[in-house]
Coordinates of C-alpha atoms in Angstrom, one line a residue:
X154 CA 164.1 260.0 203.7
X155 CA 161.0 258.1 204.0
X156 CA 158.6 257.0 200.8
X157 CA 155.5 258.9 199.9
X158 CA 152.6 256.8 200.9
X159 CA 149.9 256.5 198.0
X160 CA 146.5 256.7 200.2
X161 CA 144.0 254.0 199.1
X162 CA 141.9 255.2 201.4
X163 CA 141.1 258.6 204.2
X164 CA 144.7 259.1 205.5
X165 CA 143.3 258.4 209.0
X166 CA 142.0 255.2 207.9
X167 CA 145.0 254.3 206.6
X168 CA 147.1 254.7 209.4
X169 CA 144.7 253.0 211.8
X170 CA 144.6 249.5 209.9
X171 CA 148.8 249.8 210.1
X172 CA 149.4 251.6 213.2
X173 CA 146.4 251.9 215.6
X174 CA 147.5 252.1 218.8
X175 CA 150.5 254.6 217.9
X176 CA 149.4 258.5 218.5
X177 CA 148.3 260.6 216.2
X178 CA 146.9 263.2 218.2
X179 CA 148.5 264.8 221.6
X180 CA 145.7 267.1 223.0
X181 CA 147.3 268.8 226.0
X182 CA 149.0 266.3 227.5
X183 CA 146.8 263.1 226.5
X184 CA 147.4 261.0 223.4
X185 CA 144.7 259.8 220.8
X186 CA 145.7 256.9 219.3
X187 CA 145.2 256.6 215.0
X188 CA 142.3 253.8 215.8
X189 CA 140.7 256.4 218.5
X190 CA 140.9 259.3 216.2
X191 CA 139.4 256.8 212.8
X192 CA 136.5 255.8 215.1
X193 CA 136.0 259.3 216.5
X194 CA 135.8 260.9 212.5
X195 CA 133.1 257.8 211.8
X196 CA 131.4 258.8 214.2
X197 CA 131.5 262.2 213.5
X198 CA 130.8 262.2 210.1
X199 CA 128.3 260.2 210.1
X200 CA 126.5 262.7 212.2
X201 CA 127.5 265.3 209.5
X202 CA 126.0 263.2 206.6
X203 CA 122.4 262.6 208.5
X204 CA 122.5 266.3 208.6
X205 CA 122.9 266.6 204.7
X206 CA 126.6 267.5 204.4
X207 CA 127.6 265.4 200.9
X208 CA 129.9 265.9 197.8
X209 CA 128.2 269.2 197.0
X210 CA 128.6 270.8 199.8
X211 CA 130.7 273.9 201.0
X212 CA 131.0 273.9 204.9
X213 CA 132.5 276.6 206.6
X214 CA 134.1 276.1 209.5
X215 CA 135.6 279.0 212.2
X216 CA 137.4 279.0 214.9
X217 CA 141.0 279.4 216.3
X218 CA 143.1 276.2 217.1
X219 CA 141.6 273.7 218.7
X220 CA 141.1 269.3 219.0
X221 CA 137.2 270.0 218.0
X222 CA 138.1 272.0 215.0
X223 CA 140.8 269.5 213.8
X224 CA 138.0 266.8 214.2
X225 CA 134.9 268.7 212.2
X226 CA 137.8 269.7 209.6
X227 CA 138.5 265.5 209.5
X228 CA 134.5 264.5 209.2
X229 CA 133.5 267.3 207.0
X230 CA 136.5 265.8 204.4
X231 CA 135.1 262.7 205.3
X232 CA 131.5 263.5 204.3
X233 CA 133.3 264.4 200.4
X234 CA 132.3 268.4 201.5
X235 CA 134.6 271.4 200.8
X236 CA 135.8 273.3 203.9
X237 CA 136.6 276.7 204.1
X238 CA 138.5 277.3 207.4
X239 CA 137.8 281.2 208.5
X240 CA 139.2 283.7 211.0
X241 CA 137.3 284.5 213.9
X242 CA 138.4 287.8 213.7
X243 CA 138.2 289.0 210.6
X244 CA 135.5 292.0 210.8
X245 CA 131.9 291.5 210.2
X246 CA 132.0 293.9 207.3
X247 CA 134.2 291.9 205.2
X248 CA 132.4 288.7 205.8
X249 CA 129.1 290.6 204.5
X250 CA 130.7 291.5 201.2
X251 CA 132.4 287.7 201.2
X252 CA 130.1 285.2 202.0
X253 CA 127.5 285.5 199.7
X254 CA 129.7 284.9 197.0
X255 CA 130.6 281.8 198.5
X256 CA 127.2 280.0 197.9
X257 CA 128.4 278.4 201.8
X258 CA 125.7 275.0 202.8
X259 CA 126.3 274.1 206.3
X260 CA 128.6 276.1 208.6
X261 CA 130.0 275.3 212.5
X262 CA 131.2 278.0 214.7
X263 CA 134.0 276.9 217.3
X264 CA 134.8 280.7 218.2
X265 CA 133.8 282.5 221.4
X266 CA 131.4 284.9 219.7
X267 CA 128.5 283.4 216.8
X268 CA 128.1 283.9 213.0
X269 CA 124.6 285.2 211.6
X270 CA 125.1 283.2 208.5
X271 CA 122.0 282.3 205.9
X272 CA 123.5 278.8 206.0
X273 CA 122.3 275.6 208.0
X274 CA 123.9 275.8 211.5
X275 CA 125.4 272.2 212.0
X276 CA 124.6 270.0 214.9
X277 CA 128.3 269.4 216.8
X278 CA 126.9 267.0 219.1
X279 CA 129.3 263.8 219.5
X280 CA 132.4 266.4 218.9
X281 CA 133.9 266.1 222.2
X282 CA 136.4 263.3 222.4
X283 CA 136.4 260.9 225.2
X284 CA 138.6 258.2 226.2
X285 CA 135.6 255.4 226.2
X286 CA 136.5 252.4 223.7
X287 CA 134.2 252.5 221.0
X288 CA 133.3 250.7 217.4
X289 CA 132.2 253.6 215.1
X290 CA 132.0 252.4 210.9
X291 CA 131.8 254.4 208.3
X292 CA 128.5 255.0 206.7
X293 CA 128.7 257.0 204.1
X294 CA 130.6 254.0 201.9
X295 CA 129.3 256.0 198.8
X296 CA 132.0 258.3 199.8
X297 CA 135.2 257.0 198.9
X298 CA 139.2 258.7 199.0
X299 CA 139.6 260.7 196.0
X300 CA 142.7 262.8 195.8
X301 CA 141.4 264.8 192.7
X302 CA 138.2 266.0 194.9
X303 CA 138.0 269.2 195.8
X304 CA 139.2 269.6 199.6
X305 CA 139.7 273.0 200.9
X306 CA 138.7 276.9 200.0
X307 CA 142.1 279.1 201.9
X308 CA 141.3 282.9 201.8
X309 CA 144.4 284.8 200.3
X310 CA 145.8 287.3 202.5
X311 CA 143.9 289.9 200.9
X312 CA 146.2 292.5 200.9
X313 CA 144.8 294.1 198.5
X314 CA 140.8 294.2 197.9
X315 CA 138.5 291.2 198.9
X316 CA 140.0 287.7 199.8
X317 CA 139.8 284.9 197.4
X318 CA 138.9 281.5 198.1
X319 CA 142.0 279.0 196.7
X320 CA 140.7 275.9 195.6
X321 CA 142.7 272.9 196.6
X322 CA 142.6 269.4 196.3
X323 CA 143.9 267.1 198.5
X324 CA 146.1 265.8 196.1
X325 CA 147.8 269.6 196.2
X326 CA 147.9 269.5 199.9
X327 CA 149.7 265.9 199.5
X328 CA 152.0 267.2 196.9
X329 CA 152.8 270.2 198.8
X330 CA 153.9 268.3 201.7
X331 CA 155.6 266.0 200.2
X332 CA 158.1 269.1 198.8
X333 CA 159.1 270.3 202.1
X334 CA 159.5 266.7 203.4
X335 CA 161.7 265.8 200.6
X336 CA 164.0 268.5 202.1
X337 CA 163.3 268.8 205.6
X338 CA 163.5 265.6 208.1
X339 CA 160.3 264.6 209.4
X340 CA 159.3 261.0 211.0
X341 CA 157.1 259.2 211.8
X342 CA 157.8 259.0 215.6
X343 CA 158.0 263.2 215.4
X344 CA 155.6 265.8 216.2
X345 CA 154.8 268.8 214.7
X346 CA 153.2 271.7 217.1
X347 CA 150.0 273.3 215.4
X348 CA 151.4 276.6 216.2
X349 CA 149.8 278.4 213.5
X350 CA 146.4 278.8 212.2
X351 CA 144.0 276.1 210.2
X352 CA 142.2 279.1 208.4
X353 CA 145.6 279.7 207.1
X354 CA 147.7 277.9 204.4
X355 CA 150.9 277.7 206.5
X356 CA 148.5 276.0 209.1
X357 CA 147.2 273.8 206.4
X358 CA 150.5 272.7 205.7
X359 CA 151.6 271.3 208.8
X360 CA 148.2 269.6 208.9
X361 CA 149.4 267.6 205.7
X362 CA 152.9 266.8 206.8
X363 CA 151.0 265.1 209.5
X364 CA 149.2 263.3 207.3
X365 CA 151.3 262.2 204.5
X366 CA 154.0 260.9 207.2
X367 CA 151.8 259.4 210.1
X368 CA 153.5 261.7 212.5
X369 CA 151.8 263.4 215.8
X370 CA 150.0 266.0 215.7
X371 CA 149.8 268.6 218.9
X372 CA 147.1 270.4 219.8
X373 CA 147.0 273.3 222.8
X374 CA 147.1 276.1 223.9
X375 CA 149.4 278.4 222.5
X376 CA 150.0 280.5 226.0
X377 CA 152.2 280.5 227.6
X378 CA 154.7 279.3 224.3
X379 CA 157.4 278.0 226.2
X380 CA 154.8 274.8 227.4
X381 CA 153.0 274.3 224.5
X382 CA 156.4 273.4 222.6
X383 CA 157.0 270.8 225.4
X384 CA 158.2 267.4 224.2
X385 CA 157.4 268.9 220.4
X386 CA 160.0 267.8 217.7
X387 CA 159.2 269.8 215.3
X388 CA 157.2 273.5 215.1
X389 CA 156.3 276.8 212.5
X390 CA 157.5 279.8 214.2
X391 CA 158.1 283.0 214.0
X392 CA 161.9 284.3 214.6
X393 CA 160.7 286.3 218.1
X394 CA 158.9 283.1 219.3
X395 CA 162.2 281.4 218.8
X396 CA 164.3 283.9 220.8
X397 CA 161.6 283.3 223.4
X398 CA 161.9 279.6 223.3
X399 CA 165.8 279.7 224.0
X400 CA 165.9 282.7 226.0
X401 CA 163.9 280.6 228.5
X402 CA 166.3 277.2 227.9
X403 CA 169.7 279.3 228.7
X404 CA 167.9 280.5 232.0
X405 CA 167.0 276.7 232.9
X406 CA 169.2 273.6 234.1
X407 CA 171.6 273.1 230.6
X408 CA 171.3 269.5 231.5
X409 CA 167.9 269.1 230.3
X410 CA 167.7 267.8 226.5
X411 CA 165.7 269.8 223.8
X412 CA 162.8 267.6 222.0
X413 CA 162.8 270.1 219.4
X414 CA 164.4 269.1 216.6
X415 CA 163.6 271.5 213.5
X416 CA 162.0 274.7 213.1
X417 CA 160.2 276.5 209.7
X418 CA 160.3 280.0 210.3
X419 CA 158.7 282.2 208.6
X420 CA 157.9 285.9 208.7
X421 CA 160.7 288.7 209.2
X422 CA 163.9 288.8 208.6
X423 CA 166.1 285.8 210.1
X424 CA 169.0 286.7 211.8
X425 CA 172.1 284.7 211.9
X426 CA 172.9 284.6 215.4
X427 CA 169.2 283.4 215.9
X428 CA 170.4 280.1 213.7
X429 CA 173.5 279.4 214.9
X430 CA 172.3 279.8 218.6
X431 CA 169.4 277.2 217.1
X432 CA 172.1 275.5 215.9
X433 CA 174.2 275.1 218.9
X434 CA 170.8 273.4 221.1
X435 CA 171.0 271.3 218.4
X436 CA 168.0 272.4 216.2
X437 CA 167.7 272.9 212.6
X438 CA 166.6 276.2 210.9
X439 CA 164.2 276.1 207.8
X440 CA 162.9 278.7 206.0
X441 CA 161.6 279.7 202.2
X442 CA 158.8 281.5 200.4
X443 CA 155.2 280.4 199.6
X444 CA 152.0 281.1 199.0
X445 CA 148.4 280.5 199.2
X446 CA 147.7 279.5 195.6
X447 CA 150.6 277.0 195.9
X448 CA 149.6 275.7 199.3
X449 CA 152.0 276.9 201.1
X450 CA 155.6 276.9 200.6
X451 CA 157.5 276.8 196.7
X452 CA 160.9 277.0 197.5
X453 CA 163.0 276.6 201.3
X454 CA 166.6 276.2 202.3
X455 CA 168.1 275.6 205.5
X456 CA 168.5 278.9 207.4
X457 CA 172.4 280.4 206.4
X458 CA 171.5 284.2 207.8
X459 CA 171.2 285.3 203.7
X460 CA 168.1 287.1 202.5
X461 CA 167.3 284.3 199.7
X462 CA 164.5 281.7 199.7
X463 CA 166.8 278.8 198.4
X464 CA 165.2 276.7 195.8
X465 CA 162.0 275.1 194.4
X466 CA 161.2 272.2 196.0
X467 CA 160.5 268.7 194.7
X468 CA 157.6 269.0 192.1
X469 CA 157.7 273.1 191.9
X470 CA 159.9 274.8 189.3
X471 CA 160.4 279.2 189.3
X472 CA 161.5 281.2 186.3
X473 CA 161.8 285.0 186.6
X474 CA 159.9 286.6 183.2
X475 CA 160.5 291.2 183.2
X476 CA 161.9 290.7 187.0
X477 CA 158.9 288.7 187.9
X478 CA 158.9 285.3 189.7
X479 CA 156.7 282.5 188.2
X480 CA 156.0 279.5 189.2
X481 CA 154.8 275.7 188.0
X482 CA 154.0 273.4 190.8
X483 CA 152.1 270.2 191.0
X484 CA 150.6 271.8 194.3
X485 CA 149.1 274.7 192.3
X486 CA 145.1 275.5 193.3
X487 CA 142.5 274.6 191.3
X488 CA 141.2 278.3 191.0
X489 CA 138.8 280.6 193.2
X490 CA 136.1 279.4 194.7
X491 CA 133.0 282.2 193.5
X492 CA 129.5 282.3 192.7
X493 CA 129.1 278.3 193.4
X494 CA 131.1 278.2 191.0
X495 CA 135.4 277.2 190.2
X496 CA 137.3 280.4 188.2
X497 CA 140.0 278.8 187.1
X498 CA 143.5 280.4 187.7
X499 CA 144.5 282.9 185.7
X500 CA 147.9 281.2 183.9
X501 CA 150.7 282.2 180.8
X502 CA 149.6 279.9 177.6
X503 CA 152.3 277.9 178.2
X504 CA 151.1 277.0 182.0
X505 CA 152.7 279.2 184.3
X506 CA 151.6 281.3 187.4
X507 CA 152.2 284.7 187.4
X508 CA 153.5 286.1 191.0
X509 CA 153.4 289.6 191.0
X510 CA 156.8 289.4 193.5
X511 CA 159.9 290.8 191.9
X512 CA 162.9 289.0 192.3
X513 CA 165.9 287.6 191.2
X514 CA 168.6 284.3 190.7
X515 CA 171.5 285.7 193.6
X516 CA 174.7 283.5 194.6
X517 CA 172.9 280.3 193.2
X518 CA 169.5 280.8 194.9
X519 CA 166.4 282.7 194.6
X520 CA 165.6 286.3 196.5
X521 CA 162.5 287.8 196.8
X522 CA 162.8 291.1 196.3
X523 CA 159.2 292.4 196.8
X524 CA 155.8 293.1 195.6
X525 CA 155.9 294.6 192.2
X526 CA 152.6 296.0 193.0
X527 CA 153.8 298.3 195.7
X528 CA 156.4 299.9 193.8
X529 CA 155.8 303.8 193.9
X530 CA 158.2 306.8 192.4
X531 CA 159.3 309.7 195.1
X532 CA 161.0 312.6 193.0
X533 CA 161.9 310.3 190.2
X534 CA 163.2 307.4 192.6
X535 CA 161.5 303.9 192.3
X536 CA 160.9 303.5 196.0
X537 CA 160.2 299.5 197.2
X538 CA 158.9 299.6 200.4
X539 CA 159.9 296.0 201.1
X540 CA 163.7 297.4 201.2
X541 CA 163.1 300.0 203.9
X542 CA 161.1 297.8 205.6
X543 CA 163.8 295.2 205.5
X544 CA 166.0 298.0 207.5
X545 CA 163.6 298.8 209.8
X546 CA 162.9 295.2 210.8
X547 CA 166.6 295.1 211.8
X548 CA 166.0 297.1 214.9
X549 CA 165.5 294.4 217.6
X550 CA 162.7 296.3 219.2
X551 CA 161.3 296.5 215.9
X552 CA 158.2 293.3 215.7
X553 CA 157.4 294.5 212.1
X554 CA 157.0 297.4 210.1
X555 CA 155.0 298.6 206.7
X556 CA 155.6 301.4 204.3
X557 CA 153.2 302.9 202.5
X558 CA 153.4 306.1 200.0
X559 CA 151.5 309.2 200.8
X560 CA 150.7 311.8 198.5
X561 CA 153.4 314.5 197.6
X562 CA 152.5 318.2 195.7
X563 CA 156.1 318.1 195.2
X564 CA 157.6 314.9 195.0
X565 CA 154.8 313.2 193.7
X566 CA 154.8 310.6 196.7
X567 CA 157.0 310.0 199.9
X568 CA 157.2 306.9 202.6
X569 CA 155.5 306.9 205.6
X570 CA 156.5 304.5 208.1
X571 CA 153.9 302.3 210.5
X572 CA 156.0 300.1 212.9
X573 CA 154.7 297.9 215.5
X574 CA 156.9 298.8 218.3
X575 CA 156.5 301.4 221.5
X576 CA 156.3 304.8 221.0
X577 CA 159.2 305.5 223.2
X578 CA 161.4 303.2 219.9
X579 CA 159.4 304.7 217.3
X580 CA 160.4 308.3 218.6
X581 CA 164.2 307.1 218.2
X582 CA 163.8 305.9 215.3
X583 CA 164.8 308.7 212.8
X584 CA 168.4 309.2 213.6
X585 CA 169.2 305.8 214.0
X586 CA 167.8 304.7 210.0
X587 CA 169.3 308.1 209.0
X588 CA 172.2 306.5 208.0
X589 CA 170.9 303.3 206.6
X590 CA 168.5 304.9 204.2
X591 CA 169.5 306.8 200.7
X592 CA 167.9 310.2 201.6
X593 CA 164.7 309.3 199.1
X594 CA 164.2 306.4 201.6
X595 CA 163.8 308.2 204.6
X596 CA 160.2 308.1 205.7
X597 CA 158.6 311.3 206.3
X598 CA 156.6 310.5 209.7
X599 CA 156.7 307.0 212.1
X600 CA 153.5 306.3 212.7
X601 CA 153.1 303.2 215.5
X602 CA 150.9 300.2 214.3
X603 CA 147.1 300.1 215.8
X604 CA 146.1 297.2 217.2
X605 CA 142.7 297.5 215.0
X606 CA 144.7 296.8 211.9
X607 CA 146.1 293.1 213.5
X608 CA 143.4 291.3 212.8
X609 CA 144.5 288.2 213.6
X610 CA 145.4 287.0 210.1
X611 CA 149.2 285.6 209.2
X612 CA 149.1 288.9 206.7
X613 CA 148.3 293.1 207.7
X614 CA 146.3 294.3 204.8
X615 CA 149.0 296.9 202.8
X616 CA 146.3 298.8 201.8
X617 CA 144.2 299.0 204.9
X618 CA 147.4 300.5 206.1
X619 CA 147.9 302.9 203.3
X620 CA 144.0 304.4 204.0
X621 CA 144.9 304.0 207.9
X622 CA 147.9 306.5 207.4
X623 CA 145.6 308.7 205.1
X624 CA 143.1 309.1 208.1
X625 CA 146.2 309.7 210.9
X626 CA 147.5 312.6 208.6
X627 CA 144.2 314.4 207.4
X628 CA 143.6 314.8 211.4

């Protein structure tokens, strides 16, 4: 396994004074070399600083995926500014109740539609990469690398309520990569895909792992899949962009090799044929349990086909207190970003960080049983919606799936079922869970998912859901 590197300087820096003309970047199908992409960020960043950005400052920065949003992300950090990453998509009339308690400075939109933002609109010009050789220095030489500054503000999923802005330093980010690398092979000749987003903590974290090791990042468009994994060694998936991905090697020449070595997947439930026909192309499953406030993942395993996480990772520890997991981790946020102002996290005296997910210690690994908050009582009977759902996702027509209670005169409340699947599977569904399902279980209506409520975030909003199905069944 290769040695943590202790940054005296920007990471990017770093790597262009050892290895400058090795690639950091693939864009497409053209390389950036470590010295090209360390000139580019001077330059860029410089441009930043004339305009003001400095050590106080809170930049926000939206857009999906792309090489101009991976450089403004690099000069902002440059600059000493925090960056909250956001969502394109997420609707107008959250970002009117959010933002203004964000006290945001400067803010660049890379999306296809504008932000009406009472912020200072930042001047992208010099963004665009070109191949031309050029000398850019760093100006801002107040600035220096300090892991303890503050680097990033991640919105939680907000299931539940308003997102909160996680407070990261880069020192967390480091740490955090460092604990999957310690368990999961990654070089520095490999590259990782940036198949999911930078507004996102799982995004964030393939964006360290790049980082800390050096490696190649790559950059592109995400359609059609099957290319944009091309010559990719590593990648973040989900388990249905996986079947793709070997779906569409069996139906080519078997002769060709596979560059893709290792996969993270994350999302539904894993199935064990999925792994083992992984297994036989010759690439490695991954997969484990995280969060934002721990940017990104706590504990991960090689994929076996079980339901549990596996173990904490180097520098995180779990302990389960009344059926609740908590965890200690040296990648822990610093607090919420609010009012201009840090609130720290809300920890046990003696230091610990209080989940909210039930779970338990099963056949020498952790499970994650789900979200003590969505526990709800149907005749008497503790229902846990996460167990249905776990059923339901089992149906391989079946993407995803959420239940939520509904009021009950006489059971007090009873599952409804929204499943993101065609109507003509959701119709069948009820006889074929009939006999998977304890009779308490059994939701009362299949309701298919609306495309309004994927909003383009990692995460469906539970309780945007819940008052969804309220609306459905008033009608």
């Amino acid at each position: 396994m290769a040695t943590v590197v202790p940054f005296k300087q920007w990471p990017w820096h770093h790597w262009a004074q050892f290895y400058p003309n090795e690639t950091a970047i693939i864009s497409g199908v053209s390389p950036i070399t470590w010295q090209q992409l360390s000139c580019h960020i001077n330059h860029l960043a410089n441009n930043f600083a004339k305009q003001g950005v400095d050590t106080q400052s809170t930049v926000l920065l939206r857009g999906k995926n792309n090489l101009n949003l991976v450089f403004a992300l690099l000069a902002v950090f440059q600059c000493g500014a925090k960056v909250l990453p956001l969502n394109p998509q997420l609707p107008k009339s959250l970002l009117d109740d959010l933002l203004p308690h964000l006290n945001i400075d400067f803010y660049a939109d890379l999306s296809e539609s504008t932000l009406d933002l009472d912020a200072t609109l930042l001047d992208l010009n010099g963004v665009e990469f070109d191949n031309a050789p050029r000398q850019h220095k760093n100006e801002i030489e107040d600035v220096q690398w300090e892991p303890s500054r503050m680097a990033t503000l991640i919105l939680t999923s907000g299931s539940s309520g308003l997102p909160k802005a996680a407070v990261h330093t880069f020192d967390a980010h480091l740490c955090s990569a460092e604990g999957v690398l310690s368990l999961m092979p990654f070089e520095k000749g490999d590259s990782w895909l940036l198949s999911l987003p930078l507004f996102h903590v799982s995004g964030q974290g393939i964006f360290w792992r790049w980082l800390l090791r050096g490696a190649t990042l790559v950059v592109r468009e995400m359609h059609p899949f099957v290319d944009a994994l091309q010559g990719c060694t590593h990648a973040s998936l989900v388990p249905t962009q996986l079947w793709r991905f070997l779906q569409n090697k069996a139906q080519q020449d078997r002769q060709h090799s596979i560059s893709l070595k290792s996969v993270l997947l994350g999302g539904a439930m894993i199935p064990i044929e999925l792994t083992q026909e992984a297994e036989h192309w010759g690439i490695q499953c991954w997969c484990g349990y995280g969060m934002t406030e721990m940017a990104s993942t706590v504990c991960a395993k090689r994929a076996d086909g079980k339901a549990g996480v596996g173990l904490p990772l180097k520098g995180k520890d779990v302990r389960l207190i009344d059926d609740e997991i908590q965890i200690k981790s040296d990648s822990v946020a610093l607090g919420y970003w609010f009012g201009g102002k840090l609130k720290p996290l809300s920890l046990t005296a003696d230091g610990w960080y209080s989940t909210r997910d039930k779970g338990d210690f099963i056949a020498d690994e952790w499970c994650v049983l789900g979200r003590l908050d969505n526990l709800f009582f149907s005749a008497g009977e503790g229902i846990q919606p996460e167990d249905i759902e776990k059923i339901l996702n089992t149906h391989p027509s079946v993407s995803q799936s959420f239940v939520v209670p509904i009021d009950d005169a006489e059971f007090g409340q009873r599952p409804v079922a929204v499943v993101d699947a065609e109507i003509e599977i959701i119709n069948q569904l009820p006889p074929w869970y009939h006999s998977r399902l304890a009779g308490f279980q059994r939701p009362v209506a299949c309701l298919q998912l609306p495309e309004s409520l994927k909003n383009g975030g990692i995460k469906i909003s539970r309780k945007q859901v819940q008052e969804w199905v309220k609306g459905q069944l008033l009608k």
